[in-house]
Coordinates of C-alpha atoms in Angstrom, one line a residue:
M49 CA 47.6 155.9 82.1
S50 CA 47.2 158.6 84.3
K51 CA 49.7 157.9 86.5
I52 CA 52.1 157.5 83.7
Y53 CA 51.8 160.8 82.8
L54 CA 51.7 162.6 86.1
E55 CA 55.2 160.9 86.4
K56 CA 57.3 163.5 84.3
V57 CA 60.6 163.9 83.8
S58 CA 62.8 167.4 83.1
L59 CA 63.7 167.6 79.0
E60 CA 67.4 167.1 80.1
K61 CA 66.9 163.5 81.2
A62 CA 64.0 162.8 78.7
K63 CA 66.7 163.7 75.7
E64 CA 69.4 161.8 77.4
E65 CA 67.4 158.7 78.2
Y66 CA 65.7 158.6 74.9
L67 CA 68.6 160.0 72.5
K68 CA 71.2 157.4 74.2
I69 CA 69.1 154.6 72.7
F70 CA 69.5 155.4 69.3
K71 CA 73.1 156.8 69.2
D72 CA 74.3 153.9 67.0
Y73 CA 71.0 154.5 64.9
S74 CA 71.9 154.9 61.2
V75 CA 70.3 154.8 57.7
E76 CA 71.8 152.6 54.5
T77 CA 73.9 154.1 52.2
E78 CA 73.0 154.9 48.0
N79 CA 75.0 155.9 44.9
I80 CA 73.5 159.1 43.2
K81 CA 74.6 161.7 40.5
V82 CA 76.9 164.6 42.1
E83 CA 74.4 167.0 40.4
N84 CA 71.6 165.8 42.7
S85 CA 73.8 165.1 45.6
N86 CA 73.2 168.8 47.3
G87 CA 72.0 168.7 50.7
R88 CA 73.0 165.1 51.1
V89 CA 75.7 163.6 53.6
T90 CA 78.4 161.6 52.4
A91 CA 78.6 157.9 53.4
E92 CA 82.3 157.2 52.4
A93 CA 85.5 159.3 51.8
I94 CA 85.7 161.0 48.4
Y95 CA 88.7 161.7 46.4
A96 CA 89.0 163.4 42.9
K97 CA 89.5 161.6 39.7
R98 CA 91.2 164.2 37.7
F99 CA 93.3 167.4 37.9
G100 CA 91.7 170.6 37.8
P101 CA 92.6 172.0 35.6
H102 CA 93.9 169.3 33.4
Y103 CA 96.5 171.8 31.8
Y104 CA 98.1 174.9 31.8
A105 CA 95.6 177.5 31.1
S106 CA 95.4 180.9 31.0
A107 CA 93.7 183.2 33.3
M108 CA 93.4 186.3 31.4
D109 CA 92.5 187.3 27.8
G110 CA 95.7 188.8 26.3
I111 CA 98.6 187.3 24.9
A112 CA 101.0 184.0 25.8
V113 CA 104.5 184.6 25.9
K114 CA 108.4 183.5 26.7
A115 CA 109.0 185.7 30.0
S116 CA 112.7 186.0 29.0
N117 CA 111.8 187.8 25.9
T118 CA 110.1 190.7 27.5
Y119 CA 112.7 191.4 30.2
G120 CA 113.7 195.2 30.0
A121 CA 110.2 196.4 29.0
S122 CA 109.0 199.7 30.3
K123 CA 107.8 202.9 29.5
T124 CA 110.9 204.5 28.2
N125 CA 112.1 201.2 26.5
P126 CA 109.0 199.4 25.2
L127 CA 109.5 196.4 23.3
M128 CA 108.0 194.7 20.0
L129 CA 107.1 191.4 19.9
K130 CA 106.4 189.5 16.7
K131 CA 103.0 188.0 16.6
G132 CA 103.1 184.3 16.2
L133 CA 106.5 183.8 17.0
D134 CA 107.3 186.0 20.3
A135 CA 103.3 186.3 21.4
V136 CA 100.3 184.0 20.6
I137 CA 97.1 185.7 21.5
V138 CA 95.2 183.3 24.0
D139 CA 91.5 184.1 25.8
T140 CA 90.8 183.0 29.7
G141 CA 90.5 178.9 29.8
D142 CA 92.7 179.0 26.2
P143 CA 95.8 176.2 27.0
I144 CA 99.1 178.0 27.1
P145 CA 101.2 177.3 23.4
E146 CA 104.3 174.8 24.2
G147 CA 107.2 176.6 25.0
F148 CA 105.3 179.9 26.2
N149 CA 105.3 180.3 30.1
A150 CA 103.6 183.8 30.9
V151 CA 100.1 186.0 30.0
I152 CA 100.2 189.4 29.5
K153 CA 96.9 191.1 29.9
I154 CA 95.1 192.4 26.5
E155 CA 94.8 195.5 28.2
E156 CA 98.7 196.2 28.8
I157 CA 99.3 195.8 25.1
N158 CA 99.3 197.7 21.9
D159 CA 98.6 196.2 18.9
E160 CA 100.8 197.8 15.5
G161 CA 100.4 195.9 12.8
D162 CA 102.5 192.8 12.8
F163 CA 103.7 193.4 16.1
Y164 CA 102.2 193.9 20.2
I165 CA 104.5 196.5 21.7
I166 CA 104.7 195.9 25.6
E167 CA 105.7 198.6 28.3
K168 CA 106.3 196.1 31.0
S169 CA 107.9 192.7 31.5
A170 CA 106.4 189.4 32.5
T171 CA 107.4 187.1 35.4
P172 CA 107.2 183.4 34.6
W173 CA 103.8 181.7 35.1
Q174 CA 101.9 185.2 35.7
N175 CA 98.3 184.6 34.8
I176 CA 98.6 180.8 34.0
R177 CA 96.6 178.5 36.1
A178 CA 98.8 175.6 37.1
I179 CA 97.5 171.6 36.6
G180 CA 95.6 171.1 39.5
E181 CA 95.6 174.5 41.1
S182 CA 91.6 173.8 41.8
V183 CA 92.0 170.3 42.9
M184 CA 94.8 167.6 42.4
K185 CA 94.2 164.0 40.6
G186 CA 93.6 161.4 44.3
Q187 CA 93.5 164.0 46.7
L188 CA 90.7 163.7 49.3
M189 CA 87.9 166.0 48.6
F190 CA 85.4 165.1 51.3
P191 CA 85.6 162.9 54.3
V192 CA 82.6 160.8 55.6
N193 CA 79.8 162.2 57.3
H194 CA 80.5 166.1 55.2
M195 CA 77.2 167.8 53.8
I196 CA 77.3 168.5 50.6
R197 CA 76.8 172.0 49.4
P198 CA 76.3 173.9 46.4
Y199 CA 80.0 174.8 45.5
D200 CA 81.0 171.1 46.7
V201 CA 79.0 169.9 43.5
G202 CA 80.9 172.0 41.3
S203 CA 84.2 171.1 42.6
L204 CA 83.4 167.7 42.5
L205 CA 82.1 167.9 39.1
E206 CA 85.5 169.7 38.1
A207 CA 87.6 167.0 39.6
G208 CA 85.5 164.2 37.5
V209 CA 83.8 162.6 40.0
K210 CA 80.2 161.5 38.6
E211 CA 78.1 159.5 41.0
I212 CA 79.1 159.8 45.2
N213 CA 78.2 157.0 47.6
V214 CA 75.8 158.6 50.3
K215 CA 73.2 158.3 53.2
K216 CA 70.1 157.7 52.3
K217 CA 67.6 160.1 54.1
P218 CA 65.8 159.1 57.1
L219 CA 62.5 158.3 56.6
I220 CA 59.6 159.8 58.9
G221 CA 56.1 158.7 58.9
I222 CA 53.7 160.7 60.2
I223 CA 50.0 159.5 61.4
P224 CA 47.5 162.0 62.2
T225 CA 44.9 160.7 64.2
G226 CA 41.3 162.1 66.1
D227 CA 38.1 161.6 64.9
E228 CA 37.4 165.5 64.3
I229 CA 40.3 166.0 62.7
I230 CA 39.9 166.8 58.7
P231 CA 42.5 167.1 55.8
P232 CA 43.8 170.7 55.1
D233 CA 42.1 170.6 51.1
Q234 CA 38.5 170.6 53.3
D235 CA 36.4 173.3 54.5
P236 CA 35.7 172.4 58.4
E237 CA 32.2 172.1 59.6
K238 CA 31.3 172.6 63.6
G239 CA 33.4 170.4 65.6
Q240 CA 36.2 169.5 62.8
L241 CA 39.2 170.9 62.7
V242 CA 42.1 171.2 59.8
D243 CA 45.2 168.9 60.6
F244 CA 47.9 171.3 59.9
N245 CA 50.2 169.7 62.1
S246 CA 51.4 167.2 59.7
T247 CA 52.3 169.6 56.7
M248 CA 54.4 172.1 59.2
M249 CA 56.1 168.8 60.6
K250 CA 56.9 167.5 57.1
I251 CA 58.5 170.7 56.0
Y252 CA 60.7 170.9 58.6
G253 CA 61.6 167.2 58.2
E254 CA 62.8 167.9 54.6
Q255 CA 64.8 170.9 55.6
W256 CA 66.7 169.0 58.4
G257 CA 67.5 166.3 55.4
A258 CA 64.8 163.8 55.8
K259 CA 62.3 162.1 53.6
V260 CA 58.8 162.6 55.1
S261 CA 55.0 161.1 54.4
I262 CA 52.0 161.1 55.7
T263 CA 49.2 158.5 56.4
E264 CA 45.8 159.0 55.9
I265 CA 43.7 160.6 58.8
L266 CA 43.0 157.7 61.6
P267 CA 39.9 157.7 63.8
D268 CA 40.4 157.3 67.3
K269 CA 40.2 153.5 66.9
Y270 CA 42.5 151.4 69.0
E271 CA 42.4 148.4 66.6
D272 CA 43.0 150.6 63.3
L273 CA 45.5 152.7 64.8
K274 CA 47.6 149.9 65.9
K275 CA 47.6 148.1 62.5
K276 CA 48.6 151.5 61.0
V277 CA 51.2 151.8 63.3
L278 CA 52.6 148.3 62.6
D279 CA 52.4 149.0 58.9
E280 CA 54.2 152.2 59.1
I281 CA 57.2 151.3 61.6
E282 CA 58.2 148.7 58.2
K283 CA 58.5 151.2 56.2
N284 CA 60.2 154.4 57.9
D285 CA 63.1 155.2 60.3
I286 CA 60.8 157.6 62.5
L287 CA 57.3 157.0 63.4
I288 CA 55.0 160.0 64.3
I289 CA 51.6 159.5 65.6
I290 CA 49.7 163.3 66.6
A291 CA 47.4 163.3 69.3
G292 CA 46.5 160.5 71.6
S293 CA 49.4 161.2 73.6
S294 CA 47.4 162.2 77.0
A295 CA 45.6 160.2 79.1
G296 CA 42.0 161.0 78.1
R297 CA 39.7 158.0 77.1
E298 CA 40.5 157.5 73.3
D299 CA 44.3 158.4 73.8
Y300 CA 45.5 155.4 72.6
T301 CA 49.5 156.0 71.6
E302 CA 50.4 154.9 75.6
K303 CA 48.5 151.8 75.2
I304 CA 49.5 150.6 71.9
L305 CA 53.2 151.5 72.5
N306 CA 53.3 149.4 75.4
E307 CA 51.6 146.1 73.5
V308 CA 53.5 146.1 70.4
G309 CA 57.2 148.0 71.7
R310 CA 58.0 150.2 74.9
V311 CA 57.5 153.6 76.3
V312 CA 60.6 155.4 77.5
V313 CA 58.9 158.5 78.5
H314 CA 55.9 159.7 79.0
G315 CA 55.6 163.0 79.9
I316 CA 58.0 165.9 80.4
N317 CA 58.5 168.7 82.3
I318 CA 57.8 171.9 79.6
M319 CA 55.3 173.9 78.1
P320 CA 54.1 174.2 76.0
G321 CA 54.6 169.9 75.1
K322 CA 54.1 168.4 78.5
P323 CA 52.3 165.3 77.2
V324 CA 54.7 163.7 74.5
I325 CA 55.2 160.0 74.2
L326 CA 58.8 158.5 73.6
G327 CA 59.0 154.8 72.8
V328 CA 60.4 152.0 70.7
I329 CA 58.7 149.6 68.3
K330 CA 61.4 147.5 66.7
E331 CA 64.4 149.4 68.0
K332 CA 62.9 152.4 66.0
P333 CA 62.0 155.4 67.5
V334 CA 57.9 156.3 67.7
I335 CA 57.1 159.3 69.3
G336 CA 53.6 160.8 70.5
I337 CA 53.0 164.2 69.9
P338 CA 50.4 166.2 71.5
G339 CA 47.9 167.7 69.4
Y340 CA 48.3 171.4 70.1
P341 CA 50.4 173.1 67.4
L342 CA 52.8 174.7 70.0
S343 CA 53.1 171.4 71.5
A344 CA 53.7 169.5 68.3
L345 CA 56.1 171.6 66.6
L346 CA 58.3 172.4 70.2
N347 CA 58.5 168.5 70.6
Y348 CA 59.1 167.6 67.3
Y349 CA 61.9 170.4 66.8
I350 CA 63.2 168.5 69.7
F351 CA 63.4 165.1 69.8
V352 CA 63.0 164.4 65.7
R353 CA 65.5 167.3 64.7
T354 CA 68.0 165.4 66.8
L355 CA 67.4 161.8 65.5
V356 CA 67.6 163.4 62.1
Y357 CA 70.9 164.7 62.6
Q358 CA 71.9 161.9 64.8
M359 CA 71.3 159.1 62.0
L360 CA 73.0 161.1 59.5
S361 CA 76.2 161.6 61.8
L362 CA 75.9 165.1 61.5
D363 CA 76.3 167.6 64.6
V364 CA 72.6 169.2 65.3
P365 CA 73.1 172.7 64.0
E366 CA 73.0 175.4 67.4
T367 CA 69.8 177.4 66.9
P368 CA 70.9 181.1 67.2
Y369 CA 70.4 183.0 69.9
I370 CA 70.9 186.8 71.7
N371 CA 70.8 188.0 75.3
A372 CA 68.1 190.5 75.8
V373 CA 66.8 192.4 78.8
V374 CA 63.0 191.7 80.2
R375 CA 61.9 194.9 81.4
R376 CA 58.9 192.9 83.4
K377 CA 58.4 190.3 86.0
V378 CA 57.0 187.2 84.1
P379 CA 55.7 184.6 86.3
S380 CA 56.4 181.0 85.4
Q381 CA 55.1 177.5 87.5
V382 CA 57.9 175.9 89.4
G383 CA 59.0 172.9 88.0
L384 CA 58.1 173.5 84.4
E385 CA 60.4 174.6 81.8
E386 CA 58.5 177.3 79.9
F387 CA 58.6 178.1 76.3
L388 CA 57.7 181.8 75.7
R389 CA 56.8 183.5 72.2
V390 CA 58.6 187.1 72.5
N391 CA 58.4 190.0 70.2
L392 CA 62.1 191.7 70.1
A393 CA 63.0 195.6 70.0
F394 CA 66.5 197.0 70.0
I395 CA 65.4 200.2 72.4
D396 CA 68.6 202.4 74.4
G397 CA 71.1 200.6 73.4
E398 CA 70.0 196.9 74.2
Y399 CA 67.4 193.9 72.9
V400 CA 64.1 194.1 74.8
A401 CA 62.3 190.9 75.2
V402 CA 58.5 191.3 75.3
P403 CA 56.3 187.8 75.8
R404 CA 53.3 187.5 73.6
K405 CA 50.1 185.5 74.3
R406 CA 50.5 181.9 75.8
G407 CA 48.6 178.8 75.2
S408 CA 49.4 175.8 72.9
A409 CA 47.1 176.6 70.3
A410 CA 47.9 180.4 69.5
M411 CA 49.9 179.6 66.4
E412 CA 49.5 183.8 66.0
S413 CA 51.7 183.9 69.0
L414 CA 54.4 182.1 67.4
V415 CA 53.9 183.4 63.5
N416 CA 54.6 187.0 64.9
A417 CA 57.3 186.1 67.1
D418 CA 60.8 187.1 66.9
G419 CA 62.3 184.3 69.4
I420 CA 61.6 181.6 71.8
M421 CA 62.7 182.4 75.5
P422 CA 63.1 179.5 78.0
V423 CA 62.2 179.8 81.2
P424 CA 64.2 177.3 83.6
E425 CA 61.9 174.8 85.4
K426 CA 63.6 175.6 89.2
S427 CA 62.5 179.4 88.8
E428 CA 59.5 181.0 89.4
G429 CA 59.8 183.1 86.3
I430 CA 61.8 186.0 85.3
G431 CA 62.7 189.1 87.1
I432 CA 62.3 192.6 86.0
N433 CA 65.6 193.8 83.9
E434 CA 66.6 190.1 84.2
K435 CA 68.9 189.6 81.4
V436 CA 67.6 186.5 79.4
K437 CA 68.8 184.0 76.3
I438 CA 66.3 184.3 73.5
Y439 CA 66.3 181.7 70.3
I440 CA 65.7 184.1 67.4
L441 CA 63.2 182.8 64.5
K442 CA 64.6 185.6 61.9
P443 CA 67.6 187.3 61.1
I444 CA 69.4 189.6 63.5
S445 CA 69.9 191.9 61.3
S446 CA 66.1 192.2 60.4
I447 CA 65.2 192.2 64.3
S448 CA 67.6 195.3 64.9
K449 CA 65.8 197.5 62.6
N450 CA 62.3 196.0 63.8
V451 CA 59.3 198.7 65.1
L452 CA 57.8 197.3 68.0
F453 CA 54.0 198.5 68.5
I454 CA 51.9 197.7 71.5
G455 CA 48.6 199.1 72.4
S456 CA 44.9 198.9 71.3
H457 CA 43.7 196.8 68.5
D458 CA 42.6 198.5 65.1
Y459 CA 42.2 197.5 61.3
S460 CA 44.2 200.4 60.4
L461 CA 47.4 198.9 61.5
D462 CA 47.1 196.1 59.2
I463 CA 47.3 198.2 56.4
L464 CA 50.2 200.3 57.9
V465 CA 51.9 197.1 57.7
N466 CA 51.1 196.0 54.7
E467 CA 52.3 199.7 53.1
I468 CA 55.5 199.3 55.5
K469 CA 56.3 195.8 53.7
S470 CA 54.9 196.8 50.1
Q471 CA 57.1 200.3 50.0
K472 CA 60.1 198.3 51.1
L473 CA 61.0 200.7 53.8
G474 CA 63.6 198.5 55.2
F475 CA 62.2 197.6 58.5
D476 CA 59.1 195.5 60.1
F477 CA 56.4 197.0 62.0
N478 CA 55.2 194.6 64.6
I479 CA 52.0 194.5 66.5
Q480 CA 51.2 193.8 70.2
S481 CA 47.4 194.0 70.8
V482 CA 46.9 194.1 74.5
G483 CA 44.9 197.2 75.0
S484 CA 45.4 200.7 75.4
M485 CA 46.4 200.6 78.9
G486 CA 49.0 197.9 78.2
G487 CA 50.2 199.7 75.4
L488 CA 51.3 203.1 77.7
M489 CA 52.5 200.2 80.8
S490 CA 54.6 199.0 77.8
L491 CA 55.6 202.0 76.8
K492 CA 56.8 203.3 80.3
R493 CA 58.7 200.0 80.8
G494 CA 60.9 201.0 77.7
E495 CA 59.2 197.8 75.9
C496 CA 58.6 199.2 72.3
H497 CA 58.8 201.8 70.4
L498 CA 55.3 203.6 70.5
A499 CA 51.9 203.0 71.7
G500 CA 48.3 203.2 70.6
A501 CA 45.6 204.7 72.6
H502 CA 41.5 205.8 72.3
L503 CA 41.7 206.0 75.9
L504 CA 38.6 208.8 76.9
D505 CA 38.8 210.9 80.2
P506 CA 35.4 211.3 81.3
Q507 CA 36.0 214.5 83.4
S508 CA 37.3 216.7 80.6
G509 CA 36.0 214.6 77.7
T510 CA 39.4 214.6 76.0
Y511 CA 41.5 211.4 74.5
N512 CA 44.7 209.8 76.1
K513 CA 46.4 213.2 77.5
T514 CA 45.1 212.7 81.0
Y515 CA 46.2 209.0 81.4
V516 CA 49.7 209.4 79.4
E517 CA 50.4 212.1 82.1
E518 CA 49.5 209.9 84.5
I519 CA 51.4 206.8 83.5
L520 CA 54.2 208.0 82.1
G521 CA 54.9 211.0 84.4
D522 CA 58.0 213.4 83.1
K523 CA 58.7 211.3 80.1
K524 CA 58.3 213.2 76.6
V525 CA 56.2 211.7 74.0
T526 CA 54.2 213.3 71.4
M527 CA 50.7 212.4 70.6
V528 CA 50.0 212.2 66.8
N529 CA 46.5 211.1 65.6
L530 CA 46.2 207.7 63.4
I531 CA 42.2 207.9 63.2
W532 CA 38.8 209.1 64.0
R533 CA 36.3 205.7 64.7
Q534 CA 32.8 204.7 65.6
Q535 CA 32.4 202.8 68.5
G536 CA 28.6 201.1 69.2
L537 CA 26.9 197.4 69.4
I538 CA 28.2 194.5 67.3
V539 CA 24.6 192.7 67.0
P540 CA 23.8 190.0 64.5
K541 CA 22.5 190.9 61.3
D542 CA 19.1 192.5 61.3
N543 CA 19.2 193.2 64.7
P544 CA 16.9 189.9 65.7
L545 CA 17.0 191.2 69.5
G546 CA 16.1 195.1 68.7
L547 CA 19.1 195.9 70.8
G548 CA 20.0 200.0 70.5
K549 CA 21.0 201.2 73.5
I550 CA 23.7 200.5 76.5
E551 CA 21.0 200.0 79.0
D552 CA 20.0 197.0 76.6
L553 CA 23.1 195.3 77.7
I554 CA 21.2 194.5 81.3
R555 CA 18.4 192.6 80.0
P556 CA 17.9 189.0 81.1
D557 CA 17.9 187.3 77.5
I558 CA 21.1 188.9 76.4
N559 CA 24.7 187.1 76.4
F560 CA 27.6 190.0 76.5
I561 CA 31.1 189.4 75.4
N562 CA 33.6 192.3 77.1
R563 CA 37.1 193.2 76.1
Q564 CA 40.0 192.9 78.5
K565 CA 40.8 194.9 81.2
G566 CA 42.9 197.8 80.3
S567 CA 41.7 198.3 77.1
G568 CA 40.0 201.8 75.6
T569 CA 37.1 199.8 74.8
R570 CA 36.5 198.5 78.5
V571 CA 37.4 201.8 79.8
L572 CA 34.4 203.5 77.5
L573 CA 32.4 200.9 78.6
D574 CA 32.7 201.5 82.4
Y575 CA 32.5 204.8 82.0
W576 CA 29.0 204.7 80.5
L577 CA 27.8 202.2 83.0
N578 CA 29.0 204.2 85.6
K579 CA 27.4 207.5 84.3
K580 CA 24.3 205.7 84.1
G581 CA 24.4 203.8 87.6
I582 CA 24.5 200.4 85.8
P583 CA 26.4 197.8 88.2
S584 CA 28.4 195.7 86.0
K585 CA 27.2 192.5 87.6
S586 CA 23.9 193.0 86.0
I587 CA 25.4 192.2 82.7
R588 CA 25.3 188.6 81.6
G589 CA 29.0 188.0 79.8
Y590 CA 31.0 191.3 81.9
E591 CA 33.6 189.0 83.0
R592 CA 33.9 187.0 79.6
E593 CA 37.0 188.6 78.1
E594 CA 38.6 188.9 74.5
F595 CA 41.6 190.8 73.3
T596 CA 40.6 192.1 69.7
H597 CA 37.4 193.7 68.1
T598 CA 37.7 191.2 66.0
A599 CA 37.2 188.5 68.7
V600 CA 34.3 189.9 70.0
A601 CA 32.8 190.5 66.7
A602 CA 33.7 186.7 66.1
A603 CA 32.1 186.0 69.1
V604 CA 28.9 187.4 68.2
A605 CA 28.4 186.1 64.6
N606 CA 28.9 182.3 65.7
K607 CA 26.4 183.1 68.2
S608 CA 28.5 182.4 71.5
A609 CA 27.7 186.0 72.6
D610 CA 24.2 188.3 71.2
V611 CA 26.4 191.3 71.4
G612 CA 29.6 193.1 72.2
L613 CA 31.0 196.6 72.3
G614 CA 33.6 197.5 69.5
I615 CA 34.5 199.5 66.2
K616 CA 32.4 199.0 63.2
A617 CA 34.6 197.6 61.0
A618 CA 34.8 194.5 62.8
A619 CA 31.3 194.5 62.4
D620 CA 31.6 195.0 58.8
A621 CA 34.3 192.0 58.4
M622 CA 32.0 189.7 59.7
D623 CA 28.7 190.7 58.1
L624 CA 27.0 192.0 61.5
D625 CA 24.9 195.1 61.8
F626 CA 26.6 198.0 63.9
I627 CA 25.0 200.1 66.2
P628 CA 26.7 203.4 66.6
L629 CA 27.2 205.3 69.9
L630 CA 30.4 207.2 69.6
E631 CA 33.3 208.5 67.2
E632 CA 36.6 208.3 69.3
R633 CA 39.7 209.5 68.5
Y634 CA 42.9 207.0 68.3
D635 CA 46.7 208.3 68.7
F636 CA 50.0 206.9 68.3
I637 CA 51.9 207.8 71.8
I638 CA 55.4 208.4 70.6
P639 CA 58.5 208.8 72.7
T640 CA 59.8 212.3 71.6
D641 CA 63.2 211.1 71.2
F642 CA 61.6 207.9 68.5
L643 CA 59.7 210.8 66.6
Q644 CA 62.8 212.1 65.3
D645 CA 64.1 208.5 64.2
T646 CA 64.2 208.0 60.7
R647 CA 61.6 205.0 60.8
M648 CA 59.4 207.2 62.5
G649 CA 59.5 209.4 60.0
K650 CA 58.8 207.0 57.1
I651 CA 55.7 205.8 59.3
L652 CA 54.3 209.4 59.3
E653 CA 54.9 209.8 55.9
V654 CA 52.5 206.4 54.9
I655 CA 49.7 207.9 57.2
N656 CA 49.9 211.2 55.7
S657 CA 49.5 209.5 52.4
E658 CA 46.4 209.9 50.4
K659 CA 46.7 205.5 49.7
F660 CA 46.7 205.0 53.2
K661 CA 43.8 207.1 54.2
S662 CA 41.8 206.0 51.5
Q663 CA 42.3 202.3 52.2
V664 CA 41.5 203.2 55.8
I665 CA 37.9 205.0 54.9
A666 CA 37.0 201.9 52.7
L667 CA 37.0 199.7 55.8
G668 CA 33.7 201.7 57.0
G669 CA 33.2 203.7 60.5
Y670 CA 36.7 205.5 60.0
R671 CA 37.4 209.4 59.8
T672 CA 40.8 210.6 59.0
D673 CA 40.7 214.4 59.3
N674 CA 43.4 214.8 61.9
T675 CA 45.3 211.5 60.6
G676 CA 48.7 212.4 60.9
E677 CA 48.5 215.8 63.2
I678 CA 50.5 216.4 66.2
M679 CA 47.5 216.4 68.9
S680 CA 49.7 217.2 72.2

C-alpha cells in the first residue's frame, strides 16, 4: 500500500485517466410534473402543446377599437367613439372582441357619457398580444440536456406542457468510517471526532443536482466495510468512502477496491488531498476520500462535481476567478500542486491576496477565506508582486468592499465584526490574527487596510510608536486606540500550582504555552525575561507556540499546559483563573489615506459608540477610556 501511495500522479493526469473511464456513464430517466422540474435536466426535446397566448389578448387596460375609426384624431381634432359600438372597454388579458383590431390605453381617453373622446389615432394591432406571441404550438422549447430554470417552468406551463422526461438525479452514497468518528448529533468525548464531512458533501452534492445518502458510521473492520461497500454500490451511481485512503494499519479502502474492483489512482500531487483513491467497482466510480476536512472537500469538488455534471451531460460550470497580486514570497514544495486559502483586499487599485493558515484540518482557514490560490506543482512558490489566479468563494462585489484587518488577536474585534454586520454598513471586516509584528509587516507590504498592535517599547515605556516608526518608516499612518486590556498568567481554576509571577515559569514542575514570535504578548514576555535575567531555555514549553489568546487558554483548560500568558477575557471564556501582571494599550494602525475612507469612518463610529464599549467592558479585563482617540 505504501508503495502505491508514494507513486503519486499529477492532478491533470489523474483527472484525465479517471474521468475518461466514465465519459459515457449516464443516468436513467423519469417523467415528472413540470412544477417540480426546476434544476432538472431534460432527457429529450420538449415541444409546445399550445399557443401562448392562444387568442388575441389585450396588453393594456383600455378600450378596444377599430383602428380605421380613429384616424385623424388629435388634440385639435378630438374624435368621439360610441360606447359599445365604436369602442368596447377591455382589461389586460381580455380577448379582443370580434371586428376590433387595436387597444387605446385607458389613460389616453376621456369618458363623456355615452362616448369616449380620443385625441390620438390608433395603429392596427397596437397594444394587442398576438396568438403565439410567447410560444407557438409545436415549436421546440428546450433541447435534450437542458437544465430547467424557474422561468422555464413558467414557459412550459403556458405552452400546455404538464409533464416532462428528465434525467434522474445521480445517486451518491457516502460511507463515513473510523473507530473515533461519531454522528454530529452527539457530543464528543476525548478521543472522538464529529463526522461533519458527510454533511458538507451531502449539501454540495445536492447543489450540483445529485441525490445524496449517508450510511451509518462504519468502524475500522475490514469485513464490515467490504460488505457495506458491496451493498451501497448496488444502490448508488457514485460511492464515497471517507477516511481509510492513506496507507495506515487500518486503512482498508484500497485493499477492498483491489479485491472487488480496481484502483485507477492512489495518491495525487496536490496539497491538501494527496492520499485520495480513485477506483472502480462494477463499472461505477468509487472514491476514497481523506478524513481531513479540507482534503476531503477539495477531492470531492474536483472529482465528484465533475462526475455529476458529466453524468447529466452538462458542461461543468467554470469556477469564478479574479487576478490578484501577492505582495510577499509564498514558498511551496516542488512537485505538489498546492491550494492555499487567501483573503482578498482591494488596495491601491488592485486586488491583493494574503495567504491564510495552511493545513488540511483547519476549517477556520476556509470559513474565513475569500478565495483559493493554486500554486503550480512545478514551481517553488509565488514570488513577491507576482500576479496569480484566485478562485473566489464570495461575490466580487462583496470582495471589492471588504476591509481587511491583520494583526494581534483580541476579543473586541469579534464584537466589531458583529456590529458592522448587524448595522448593515455595507462591507465586511475580515480578520487575520498573526500577531502585532505580523500586522505591521503586512501594512508595510500593502496587504491590508489596517493593523492592530500592542507592542511595548521597554526603553520608553510607550506602546507601538517605536515599532511603527522602525517598521513602516516614512509611511504615513495614524494610531487610534481600540482598548486597554489586562495581560497576565492564565492558570487552571483555583490556581492549584500557586503561580503568581513571571519567575514561577522556570519551576521544573511547570509546563508553559507560549505565543508565536512577533506577537505583542511574546514581545512582552521576552521583555520581562530579559529584565529579570531569566533565560528562555529554562522555561519548559517556551518553544511551543499558539497564535491566539483563545488557543493559549484552551491549552490550559485541556491540561496540555499549566500556564500561559494572555488576556483576562480569554481566561474568563474558558472558566479559568487569571493573575493580572500588566495593563496594556491596544491600537489600530491606520494608513492616513485610509483614515479618510467612508468605511473607516463607519468603523470609528462603531467603536466610539456606547453600545460597542459596554459590550467590550462586559468581556472582563478591558478599559475603554481612550477608545476611538488618536494616540499618535
